């Protein structure tokens, strides 16, 4: 009903769709491009494209249709960035935060050691994910993080379901090998360089 109303030009209906999918769109864009500002821009641009092209939506899964727009916009951004790399205006640390900024939010119930462990685990997972080829990052975020089904991932990535399954399997194995080494050190990027 929201989609039907949005197609008719109902901005309230479209805004409800934005609220429903904005976190997923941002998270997927961020997983693909690895830059929070670029992910913000991609998310906004994707919603604009979706609104402008609602008349082309032919039914089925709106989520899959929209996430395909996010994926394609992310790929466009990656291509553009490779042609025109940018430098940050203000110095940032390894996590993309202003060096002077100390606006980290901590759980008041958690101890320092727990916070440190959580942060290390999250950093490790993000580093491992970031080292994967973009095809693997994309499939992992769609299926494992956002829990889309295979048919939706097929529509979003425009690949056959067999490719979705095999790519997901390879991506999971690659991710597992990166985070589960005996000496607790990441494997080099070359270990997972082949992305089909």
mmCIF file with all atom_site columns, C-alpha atoms in Angstrom:
data_model
loop_
_atom_site.group_PDB
_atom_site.id
_atom_site.type_symbol
_atom_site.label_atom_id
_atom_site.label_alt_id
_atom_site.label_comp_id
_atom_site.label_asym_id
_atom_site.label_entity_id
_atom_site.label_seq_id
_atom_site.pdbx_PDB_ins_code
_atom_site.Cartn_x
_atom_site.Cartn_y
_atom_site.Cartn_z
_atom_site.occupancy
_atom_site.B_iso_or_equiv
_atom_site.pdbx_formal_charge
_atom_site.auth_seq_id
_atom_site.auth_comp_id
_atom_site.auth_asym_id
_atom_site.auth_atom_id
_atom_site.pdbx_PDB_model_num
ATOM 1   C CA . UNK A 1 1   ? 0.000  0.000   0.000   1.00 0.00 ? 1   UNK A CA 1
ATOM 2   C CA . UNK A 1 2   ? 2.873  2.382   0.807   1.00 0.00 ? 2   UNK A CA 1
ATOM 3   C CA . UNK A 1 3   ? 4.460  1.706   -2.563  1.00 0.00 ? 3   UNK A CA 1
ATOM 4   C CA . UNK A 1 4   ? 1.184  2.188   -4.422  1.00 0.00 ? 4   UNK A CA 1
ATOM 5   C CA . UNK A 1 5   ? 0.616  5.490   -2.610  1.00 0.00 ? 5   UNK A CA 1
ATOM 6   C CA . UNK A 1 6   ? 4.204  6.600   -3.227  1.00 0.00 ? 6   UNK A CA 1
ATOM 7   C CA . UNK A 1 7   ? 3.846  5.865   -6.949  1.00 0.00 ? 7   UNK A CA 1
ATOM 8   C CA . UNK A 1 8   ? 0.848  8.217   -6.956  1.00 0.00 ? 8   UNK A CA 1
ATOM 9   C CA . UNK A 1 9   ? 3.075  10.956  -5.516  1.00 0.00 ? 9   UNK A CA 1
ATOM 10  C CA . UNK A 1 10  ? 2.216  10.602  -1.820  1.00 0.00 ? 10  UNK A CA 1
ATOM 11  C CA . UNK A 1 11  ? 5.317  11.982  -0.058  1.00 0.00 ? 11  UNK A CA 1
ATOM 12  C CA . UNK A 1 12  ? 4.213  10.695  3.358   1.00 0.00 ? 12  UNK A CA 1
ATOM 13  C CA . UNK A 1 13  ? 4.104  7.150   1.986   1.00 0.00 ? 13  UNK A CA 1
ATOM 14  C CA . UNK A 1 14  ? 7.532  7.560   0.400   1.00 0.00 ? 14  UNK A CA 1
ATOM 15  C CA . UNK A 1 15  ? 8.936  9.006   3.638   1.00 0.00 ? 15  UNK A CA 1
ATOM 16  C CA . UNK A 1 16  ? 7.721  5.903   5.468   1.00 0.00 ? 16  UNK A CA 1
ATOM 17  C CA . UNK A 1 17  ? 9.626  3.783   2.937   1.00 0.00 ? 17  UNK A CA 1
ATOM 18  C CA . UNK A 1 18  ? 12.696 5.936   3.556   1.00 0.00 ? 18  UNK A CA 1
ATOM 19  C CA . UNK A 1 19  ? 12.405 5.384   7.313   1.00 0.00 ? 19  UNK A CA 1
ATOM 20  C CA . UNK A 1 20  ? 12.013 1.655   6.815   1.00 0.00 ? 20  UNK A CA 1
ATOM 21  C CA . UNK A 1 21  ? 15.017 1.153   4.532   1.00 0.00 ? 21  UNK A CA 1
ATOM 22  C CA . UNK A 1 22  ? 17.477 3.947   5.335   1.00 0.00 ? 22  UNK A CA 1
ATOM 23  C CA . UNK A 1 23  ? 19.584 1.973   7.834   1.00 0.00 ? 23  UNK A CA 1
ATOM 24  C CA . UNK A 1 24  ? 19.822 -1.030  5.533   1.00 0.00 ? 24  UNK A CA 1
ATOM 25  C CA . UNK A 1 25  ? 20.725 1.179   2.566   1.00 0.00 ? 25  UNK A CA 1
ATOM 26  C CA . UNK A 1 26  ? 23.407 3.047   4.514   1.00 0.00 ? 26  UNK A CA 1
ATOM 27  C CA . UNK A 1 27  ? 24.886 -0.145  5.966   1.00 0.00 ? 27  UNK A CA 1
ATOM 28  C CA . UNK A 1 28  ? 25.093 -1.808  2.565   1.00 0.00 ? 28  UNK A CA 1
ATOM 29  C CA . UNK A 1 29  ? 26.593 1.281   0.914   1.00 0.00 ? 29  UNK A CA 1
ATOM 30  C CA . UNK A 1 30  ? 29.126 1.601   3.739   1.00 0.00 ? 30  UNK A CA 1
ATOM 31  C CA . UNK A 1 31  ? 30.093 -2.066  3.426   1.00 0.00 ? 31  UNK A CA 1
ATOM 32  C CA . UNK A 1 32  ? 30.745 -1.550  -0.282  1.00 0.00 ? 32  UNK A CA 1
ATOM 33  C CA . UNK A 1 33  ? 32.552 1.805   -0.279  1.00 0.00 ? 33  UNK A CA 1
ATOM 34  C CA . UNK A 1 34  ? 34.036 1.868   3.234   1.00 0.00 ? 34  UNK A CA 1
ATOM 35  C CA . UNK A 1 35  ? 33.515 5.605   3.731   1.00 0.00 ? 35  UNK A CA 1
ATOM 36  C CA . UNK A 1 36  ? 30.767 6.984   5.987   1.00 0.00 ? 36  UNK A CA 1
ATOM 37  C CA . UNK A 1 37  ? 30.349 10.259  4.084   1.00 0.00 ? 37  UNK A CA 1
ATOM 38  C CA . UNK A 1 38  ? 30.200 8.490   0.730   1.00 0.00 ? 38  UNK A CA 1
ATOM 39  C CA . UNK A 1 39  ? 27.711 6.001   2.178   1.00 0.00 ? 39  UNK A CA 1
ATOM 40  C CA . UNK A 1 40  ? 25.520 8.919   3.327   1.00 0.00 ? 40  UNK A CA 1
ATOM 41  C CA . UNK A 1 41  ? 25.640 10.426  -0.153  1.00 0.00 ? 41  UNK A CA 1
ATOM 42  C CA . UNK A 1 42  ? 24.911 7.087   -1.811  1.00 0.00 ? 42  UNK A CA 1
ATOM 43  C CA . UNK A 1 43  ? 21.944 6.471   0.490   1.00 0.00 ? 43  UNK A CA 1
ATOM 44  C CA . UNK A 1 44  ? 20.469 9.874   -0.258  1.00 0.00 ? 44  UNK A CA 1
ATOM 45  C CA . UNK A 1 45  ? 21.099 9.553   -3.994  1.00 0.00 ? 45  UNK A CA 1
ATOM 46  C CA . UNK A 1 46  ? 19.549 6.069   -4.014  1.00 0.00 ? 46  UNK A CA 1
ATOM 47  C CA . UNK A 1 47  ? 16.335 7.325   -2.423  1.00 0.00 ? 47  UNK A CA 1
ATOM 48  C CA . UNK A 1 48  ? 16.160 10.139  -4.964  1.00 0.00 ? 48  UNK A CA 1
ATOM 49  C CA . UNK A 1 49  ? 16.652 7.649   -7.811  1.00 0.00 ? 49  UNK A CA 1
ATOM 50  C CA . UNK A 1 50  ? 14.032 5.338   -6.311  1.00 0.00 ? 50  UNK A CA 1
ATOM 51  C CA . UNK A 1 51  ? 11.498 8.161   -6.037  1.00 0.00 ? 51  UNK A CA 1
ATOM 52  C CA . UNK A 1 52  ? 12.174 9.314   -9.578  1.00 0.00 ? 52  UNK A CA 1
ATOM 53  C CA . UNK A 1 53  ? 11.813 5.780   -10.910 1.00 0.00 ? 53  UNK A CA 1
ATOM 54  C CA . UNK A 1 54  ? 8.917  4.423   -8.824  1.00 0.00 ? 54  UNK A CA 1
ATOM 55  C CA . UNK A 1 55  ? 6.839  4.232   -11.973 1.00 0.00 ? 55  UNK A CA 1
ATOM 56  C CA . UNK A 1 56  ? 9.289  1.561   -13.221 1.00 0.00 ? 56  UNK A CA 1
ATOM 57  C CA . UNK A 1 57  ? 8.734  -0.702  -10.226 1.00 0.00 ? 57  UNK A CA 1
ATOM 58  C CA . UNK A 1 58  ? 6.820  -3.700  -11.584 1.00 0.00 ? 58  UNK A CA 1
ATOM 59  C CA . UNK A 1 59  ? 5.877  -5.399  -8.349  1.00 0.00 ? 59  UNK A CA 1
ATOM 60  C CA . UNK A 1 60  ? 7.628  -8.131  -6.447  1.00 0.00 ? 60  UNK A CA 1
ATOM 61  C CA . UNK A 1 61  ? 10.047 -7.269  -3.673  1.00 0.00 ? 61  UNK A CA 1
ATOM 62  C CA . UNK A 1 62  ? 10.404 -3.514  -3.248  1.00 0.00 ? 62  UNK A CA 1
ATOM 63  C CA . UNK A 1 63  ? 13.321 -4.131  -0.901  1.00 0.00 ? 63  UNK A CA 1
ATOM 64  C CA . UNK A 1 64  ? 15.208 -6.075  -3.597  1.00 0.00 ? 64  UNK A CA 1
ATOM 65  C CA . UNK A 1 65  ? 14.397 -3.440  -6.219  1.00 0.00 ? 65  UNK A CA 1
ATOM 66  C CA . UNK A 1 66  ? 15.576 -0.626  -3.974  1.00 0.00 ? 66  UNK A CA 1
ATOM 67  C CA . UNK A 1 67  ? 18.703 -2.400  -2.743  1.00 0.00 ? 67  UNK A CA 1
ATOM 68  C CA . UNK A 1 68  ? 19.699 -2.980  -6.355  1.00 0.00 ? 68  UNK A CA 1
ATOM 69  C CA . UNK A 1 69  ? 19.591 0.799   -6.816  1.00 0.00 ? 69  UNK A CA 1
ATOM 70  C CA . UNK A 1 70  ? 21.814 1.170   -3.725  1.00 0.00 ? 70  UNK A CA 1
ATOM 71  C CA . UNK A 1 71  ? 24.244 -1.448  -5.047  1.00 0.00 ? 71  UNK A CA 1
ATOM 72  C CA . UNK A 1 72  ? 24.488 0.138   -8.485  1.00 0.00 ? 72  UNK A CA 1
ATOM 73  C CA . UNK A 1 73  ? 24.895 3.625   -6.999  1.00 0.00 ? 73  UNK A CA 1
ATOM 74  C CA . UNK A 1 74  ? 27.675 2.285   -4.741  1.00 0.00 ? 74  UNK A CA 1
ATOM 75  C CA . UNK A 1 75  ? 29.466 0.727   -7.711  1.00 0.00 ? 75  UNK A CA 1
ATOM 76  C CA . UNK A 1 76  ? 29.149 4.022   -9.610  1.00 0.00 ? 76  UNK A CA 1
ATOM 77  C CA . UNK A 1 77  ? 30.651 5.825   -6.624  1.00 0.00 ? 77  UNK A CA 1
ATOM 78  C CA . UNK A 1 78  ? 33.564 3.375   -6.451  1.00 0.00 ? 78  UNK A CA 1
ATOM 79  C CA . UNK A 1 79  ? 34.297 3.878   -10.153 1.00 0.00 ? 79  UNK A CA 1
ATOM 80  C CA . UNK A 1 80  ? 34.128 7.647   -9.768  1.00 0.00 ? 80  UNK A CA 1
ATOM 81  C CA . UNK A 1 81  ? 36.375 7.601   -6.699  1.00 0.00 ? 81  UNK A CA 1
ATOM 82  C CA . UNK A 1 82  ? 39.031 5.598   -8.526  1.00 0.00 ? 82  UNK A CA 1
ATOM 83  C CA . UNK A 1 83  ? 39.056 8.254   -11.247 1.00 0.00 ? 83  UNK A CA 1
ATOM 84  C CA . UNK A 1 84  ? 38.998 11.225  -8.841  1.00 0.00 ? 84  UNK A CA 1
ATOM 85  C CA . UNK A 1 85  ? 40.376 10.310  -5.380  1.00 0.00 ? 85  UNK A CA 1
ATOM 86  C CA . UNK A 1 86  ? 39.779 12.824  -2.583  1.00 0.00 ? 86  UNK A CA 1
ATOM 87  C CA . UNK A 1 87  ? 41.616 13.956  0.537   1.00 0.00 ? 87  UNK A CA 1
ATOM 88  C CA . UNK A 1 88  ? 39.814 14.739  3.808   1.00 0.00 ? 88  UNK A CA 1
ATOM 89  C CA . UNK A 1 89  ? 39.577 18.422  4.715   1.00 0.00 ? 89  UNK A CA 1
ATOM 90  C CA . UNK A 1 90  ? 40.242 17.730  8.404   1.00 0.00 ? 90  UNK A CA 1
ATOM 91  C CA . UNK A 1 91  ? 42.669 15.108  9.735   1.00 0.00 ? 91  UNK A CA 1
ATOM 92  C CA . UNK A 1 92  ? 40.979 11.821  10.634  1.00 0.00 ? 92  UNK A CA 1
ATOM 93  C CA . UNK A 1 93  ? 42.067 8.742   12.522  1.00 0.00 ? 93  UNK A CA 1
ATOM 94  C CA . UNK A 1 94  ? 41.954 5.122   11.297  1.00 0.00 ? 94  UNK A CA 1
ATOM 95  C CA . UNK A 1 95  ? 38.201 5.013   11.982  1.00 0.00 ? 95  UNK A CA 1
ATOM 96  C CA . UNK A 1 96  ? 37.312 8.088   9.940   1.00 0.00 ? 96  UNK A CA 1
ATOM 97  C CA . UNK A 1 97  ? 36.692 10.288  12.998  1.00 0.00 ? 97  UNK A CA 1
ATOM 98  C CA . UNK A 1 98  ? 38.127 13.776  13.444  1.00 0.00 ? 98  UNK A CA 1
ATOM 99  C CA . UNK A 1 99  ? 41.351 13.510  15.415  1.00 0.00 ? 99  UNK A CA 1
ATOM 100 C CA . UNK A 1 100 ? 40.171 16.193  17.827  1.00 0.00 ? 100 UNK A CA 1
ATOM 101 C CA . UNK A 1 101 ? 36.768 14.530  18.235  1.00 0.00 ? 101 UNK A CA 1
ATOM 102 C CA . UNK A 1 102 ? 36.092 12.485  21.364  1.00 0.00 ? 102 UNK A CA 1
ATOM 103 C CA . UNK A 1 103 ? 32.377 11.880  20.898  1.00 0.00 ? 103 UNK A CA 1
ATOM 104 C CA . UNK A 1 104 ? 32.425 8.141   21.475  1.00 0.00 ? 104 UNK A CA 1
ATOM 105 C CA . UNK A 1 105 ? 29.416 6.695   23.221  1.00 0.00 ? 105 UNK A CA 1
ATOM 106 C CA . UNK A 1 106 ? 30.117 3.996   25.780  1.00 0.00 ? 106 UNK A CA 1
ATOM 107 C CA . UNK A 1 107 ? 27.725 1.597   27.445  1.00 0.00 ? 107 UNK A CA 1
ATOM 108 C CA . UNK A 1 108 ? 27.549 2.756   31.097  1.00 0.00 ? 108 UNK A CA 1
ATOM 109 C CA . UNK A 1 109 ? 26.939 -0.836  32.220  1.00 0.00 ? 109 UNK A CA 1
ATOM 110 C CA . UNK A 1 110 ? 30.006 -2.261  30.499  1.00 0.00 ? 110 UNK A CA 1
ATOM 111 C CA . UNK A 1 111 ? 33.456 -2.206  32.021  1.00 0.00 ? 111 UNK A CA 1
ATOM 112 C CA . UNK A 1 112 ? 36.520 -0.848  30.260  1.00 0.00 ? 112 UNK A CA 1
ATOM 113 C CA . UNK A 1 113 ? 37.739 -4.346  29.399  1.00 0.00 ? 113 UNK A CA 1
ATOM 114 C CA . UNK A 1 114 ? 34.357 -5.320  27.896  1.00 0.00 ? 114 UNK A CA 1
ATOM 115 C CA . UNK A 1 115 ? 34.221 -2.137  25.829  1.00 0.00 ? 115 UNK A CA 1
ATOM 116 C CA . UNK A 1 116 ? 37.776 -2.732  24.630  1.00 0.00 ? 116 UNK A CA 1
ATOM 117 C CA . UNK A 1 117 ? 37.017 -6.351  23.682  1.00 0.00 ? 117 UNK A CA 1
ATOM 118 C CA . UNK A 1 118 ? 33.846 -5.362  21.802  1.00 0.00 ? 118 UNK A CA 1
ATOM 119 C CA . UNK A 1 119 ? 35.675 -2.611  19.971  1.00 0.00 ? 119 UNK A CA 1
ATOM 120 C CA . UNK A 1 120 ? 38.527 -4.942  19.020  1.00 0.00 ? 120 UNK A CA 1
ATOM 121 C CA . UNK A 1 121 ? 36.097 -7.589  17.771  1.00 0.00 ? 121 UNK A CA 1
ATOM 122 C CA . UNK A 1 122 ? 34.102 -5.075  15.734  1.00 0.00 ? 122 UNK A CA 1
ATOM 123 C CA . UNK A 1 123 ? 37.282 -3.572  14.283  1.00 0.00 ? 123 UNK A CA 1
ATOM 124 C CA . UNK A 1 124 ? 38.574 -7.012  13.397  1.00 0.00 ? 124 UNK A CA 1
ATOM 125 C CA . UNK A 1 125 ? 35.347 -7.995  11.647  1.00 0.00 ? 125 UNK A CA 1
ATOM 126 C CA . UNK A 1 126 ? 35.177 -4.703  9.761   1.00 0.00 ? 126 UNK A CA 1
ATOM 127 C CA . UNK A 1 127 ? 38.816 -5.022  8.731   1.00 0.00 ? 127 UNK A CA 1
ATOM 128 C CA . UNK A 1 128 ? 38.257 -8.568  7.498   1.00 0.00 ? 128 UNK A CA 1
ATOM 129 C CA . UNK A 1 129 ? 35.108 -7.530  5.626   1.00 0.00 ? 129 UNK A CA 1
ATOM 130 C CA . UNK A 1 130 ? 36.894 -4.533  4.118   1.00 0.00 ? 130 UNK A CA 1
ATOM 131 C CA . UNK A 1 131 ? 39.692 -6.758  2.812   1.00 0.00 ? 131 UNK A CA 1
ATOM 132 C CA . UNK A 1 132 ? 37.262 -8.947  0.888   1.00 0.00 ? 132 UNK A CA 1
ATOM 133 C CA . UNK A 1 133 ? 36.647 -8.267  -2.798  1.00 0.00 ? 133 UNK A CA 1
ATOM 134 C CA . UNK A 1 134 ? 33.596 -6.069  -3.351  1.00 0.00 ? 134 UNK A CA 1
ATOM 135 C CA . UNK A 1 135 ? 31.570 -9.013  -4.730  1.00 0.00 ? 135 UNK A CA 1
ATOM 136 C CA . UNK A 1 136 ? 32.078 -10.905 -1.480  1.00 0.00 ? 136 UNK A CA 1
ATOM 137 C CA . UNK A 1 137 ? 31.388 -7.875  0.727   1.00 0.00 ? 137 UNK A CA 1
ATOM 138 C CA . UNK A 1 138 ? 28.172 -7.251  -1.145  1.00 0.00 ? 138 UNK A CA 1
ATOM 139 C CA . UNK A 1 139 ? 26.804 -10.782 -0.821  1.00 0.00 ? 139 UNK A CA 1
ATOM 140 C CA . UNK A 1 140 ? 27.761 -11.071 2.861   1.00 0.00 ? 140 UNK A CA 1
ATOM 141 C CA . UNK A 1 141 ? 26.110 -7.810  3.843   1.00 0.00 ? 141 UNK A CA 1
ATOM 142 C CA . UNK A 1 142 ? 22.929 -8.569  1.920   1.00 0.00 ? 142 UNK A CA 1
ATOM 143 C CA . UNK A 1 143 ? 22.410 -12.131 3.134   1.00 0.00 ? 143 UNK A CA 1
ATOM 144 C CA . UNK A 1 144 ? 24.227 -12.453 6.457   1.00 0.00 ? 144 UNK A CA 1
ATOM 145 C CA . UNK A 1 145 ? 23.881 -8.924  7.803   1.00 0.00 ? 145 UNK A CA 1
ATOM 146 C CA . UNK A 1 146 ? 20.492 -7.843  6.421   1.00 0.00 ? 146 UNK A CA 1
ATOM 147 C CA . UNK A 1 147 ? 19.068 -11.376 6.154   1.00 0.00 ? 147 UNK A CA 1
ATOM 148 C CA . UNK A 1 148 ? 17.724 -10.999 2.625   1.00 0.00 ? 148 UNK A CA 1
ATOM 149 C CA . UNK A 1 149 ? 16.794 -14.253 0.936   1.00 0.00 ? 149 UNK A CA 1
ATOM 150 C CA . UNK A 1 150 ? 18.608 -15.630 -2.101  1.00 0.00 ? 150 UNK A CA 1
ATOM 151 C CA . UNK A 1 151 ? 15.936 -14.502 -4.566  1.00 0.00 ? 151 UNK A CA 1
ATOM 152 C CA . UNK A 1 152 ? 16.214 -10.900 -3.338  1.00 0.00 ? 152 UNK A CA 1
ATOM 153 C CA . UNK A 1 153 ? 20.012 -11.015 -3.557  1.00 0.00 ? 153 UNK A CA 1
ATOM 154 C CA . UNK A 1 154 ? 19.636 -12.381 -7.100  1.00 0.00 ? 154 UNK A CA 1
ATOM 155 C CA . UNK A 1 155 ? 17.524 -9.386  -8.064  1.00 0.00 ? 155 UNK A CA 1
ATOM 156 C CA . UNK A 1 156 ? 19.758 -6.840  -6.331  1.00 0.00 ? 156 UNK A CA 1
ATOM 157 C CA . UNK A 1 157 ? 23.035 -8.124  -7.768  1.00 0.00 ? 157 UNK A CA 1
ATOM 158 C CA . UNK A 1 158 ? 21.575 -9.211  -11.121 1.00 0.00 ? 158 UNK A CA 1
ATOM 159 C CA . UNK A 1 159 ? 23.236 -12.633 -10.989 1.00 0.00 ? 159 UNK A CA 1
ATOM 160 C CA . UNK A 1 160 ? 21.813 -16.177 -11.103 1.00 0.00 ? 160 UNK A CA 1
ATOM 161 C CA . UNK A 1 161 ? 20.841 -17.887 -7.852  1.00 0.00 ? 161 UNK A CA 1
ATOM 162 C CA . UNK A 1 162 ? 23.598 -20.475 -8.318  1.00 0.00 ? 162 UNK A CA 1
ATOM 163 C CA . UNK A 1 163 ? 26.154 -17.673 -8.435  1.00 0.00 ? 163 UNK A CA 1
ATOM 164 C CA . UNK A 1 164 ? 24.638 -16.143 -5.287  1.00 0.00 ? 164 UNK A CA 1
ATOM 165 C CA . UNK A 1 165 ? 25.011 -19.453 -3.437  1.00 0.00 ? 165 UNK A CA 1
ATOM 166 C CA . UNK A 1 166 ? 28.547 -20.174 -4.620  1.00 0.00 ? 166 UNK A CA 1
ATOM 167 C CA . UNK A 1 167 ? 29.720 -16.598 -4.054  1.00 0.00 ? 167 UNK A CA 1
ATOM 168 C CA . UNK A 1 168 ? 28.203 -16.596 -0.560  1.00 0.00 ? 168 UNK A CA 1
ATOM 169 C CA . UNK A 1 169 ? 29.893 -19.882 0.263   1.00 0.00 ? 169 UNK A CA 1
ATOM 170 C CA . UNK A 1 170 ? 33.272 -18.597 -0.936  1.00 0.00 ? 170 UNK A CA 1
ATOM 171 C CA . UNK A 1 171 ? 32.786 -15.284 0.875   1.00 0.00 ? 171 UNK A CA 1
ATOM 172 C CA . UNK A 1 172 ? 31.959 -17.031 4.153   1.00 0.00 ? 172 UNK A CA 1
ATOM 173 C CA . UNK A 1 173 ? 34.984 -19.318 3.849   1.00 0.00 ? 173 UNK A CA 1
ATOM 174 C CA . UNK A 1 174 ? 37.203 -16.372 3.042   1.00 0.00 ? 174 UNK A CA 1
ATOM 175 C CA . UNK A 1 175 ? 35.857 -14.356 5.960   1.00 0.00 ? 175 UNK A CA 1
ATOM 176 C CA . UNK A 1 176 ? 36.261 -17.331 8.282   1.00 0.00 ? 176 UNK A CA 1
ATOM 177 C CA . UNK A 1 177 ? 39.871 -17.837 7.200   1.00 0.00 ? 177 UNK A CA 1
ATOM 178 C CA . UNK A 1 178 ? 40.603 -14.171 7.847   1.00 0.00 ? 178 UNK A CA 1
ATOM 179 C CA . UNK A 1 179 ? 39.256 -14.143 11.402  1.00 0.00 ? 179 UNK A CA 1
ATOM 180 C CA . UNK A 1 180 ? 40.205 -17.655 12.472  1.00 0.00 ? 180 UNK A CA 1
ATOM 181 C CA . UNK A 1 181 ? 43.931 -18.136 12.065  1.00 0.00 ? 181 UNK A CA 1
ATOM 182 C CA . UNK A 1 182 ? 45.960 -20.019 14.642  1.00 0.00 ? 182 UNK A CA 1
ATOM 183 C CA . UNK A 1 183 ? 48.306 -17.150 15.426  1.00 0.00 ? 183 UNK A CA 1
ATOM 184 C CA . UNK A 1 184 ? 45.445 -14.608 15.577  1.00 0.00 ? 184 UNK A CA 1
ATOM 185 C CA . UNK A 1 185 ? 46.780 -12.636 12.614  1.00 0.00 ? 185 UNK A CA 1
ATOM 186 C CA . UNK A 1 186 ? 44.804 -11.760 9.494   1.00 0.00 ? 186 UNK A CA 1
ATOM 187 C CA . UNK A 1 187 ? 45.709 -13.519 6.298   1.00 0.00 ? 187 UNK A CA 1
ATOM 188 C CA . UNK A 1 188 ? 46.967 -11.302 3.479   1.00 0.00 ? 188 UNK A CA 1
ATOM 189 C CA . UNK A 1 189 ? 44.485 -9.841  1.004   1.00 0.00 ? 189 UNK A CA 1
ATOM 190 C CA . UNK A 1 190 ? 45.725 -12.218 -1.691  1.00 0.00 ? 190 UNK A CA 1
ATOM 191 C CA . UNK A 1 191 ? 44.193 -15.159 0.201   1.00 0.00 ? 191 UNK A CA 1
ATOM 192 C CA . UNK A 1 192 ? 40.730 -14.085 -0.956  1.00 0.00 ? 192 UNK A CA 1
ATOM 193 C CA . UNK A 1 193 ? 41.526 -12.145 -4.100  1.00 0.00 ? 193 UNK A CA 1
ATOM 194 C CA . UNK A 1 194 ? 39.502 -14.310 -6.494  1.00 0.00 ? 194 UNK A CA 1
ATOM 195 C CA . UNK A 1 195 ? 35.907 -13.096 -6.726  1.00 0.00 ? 195 UNK A CA 1
ATOM 196 C CA . UNK A 1 196 ? 33.583 -14.642 -9.282  1.00 0.00 ? 196 UNK A CA 1
#
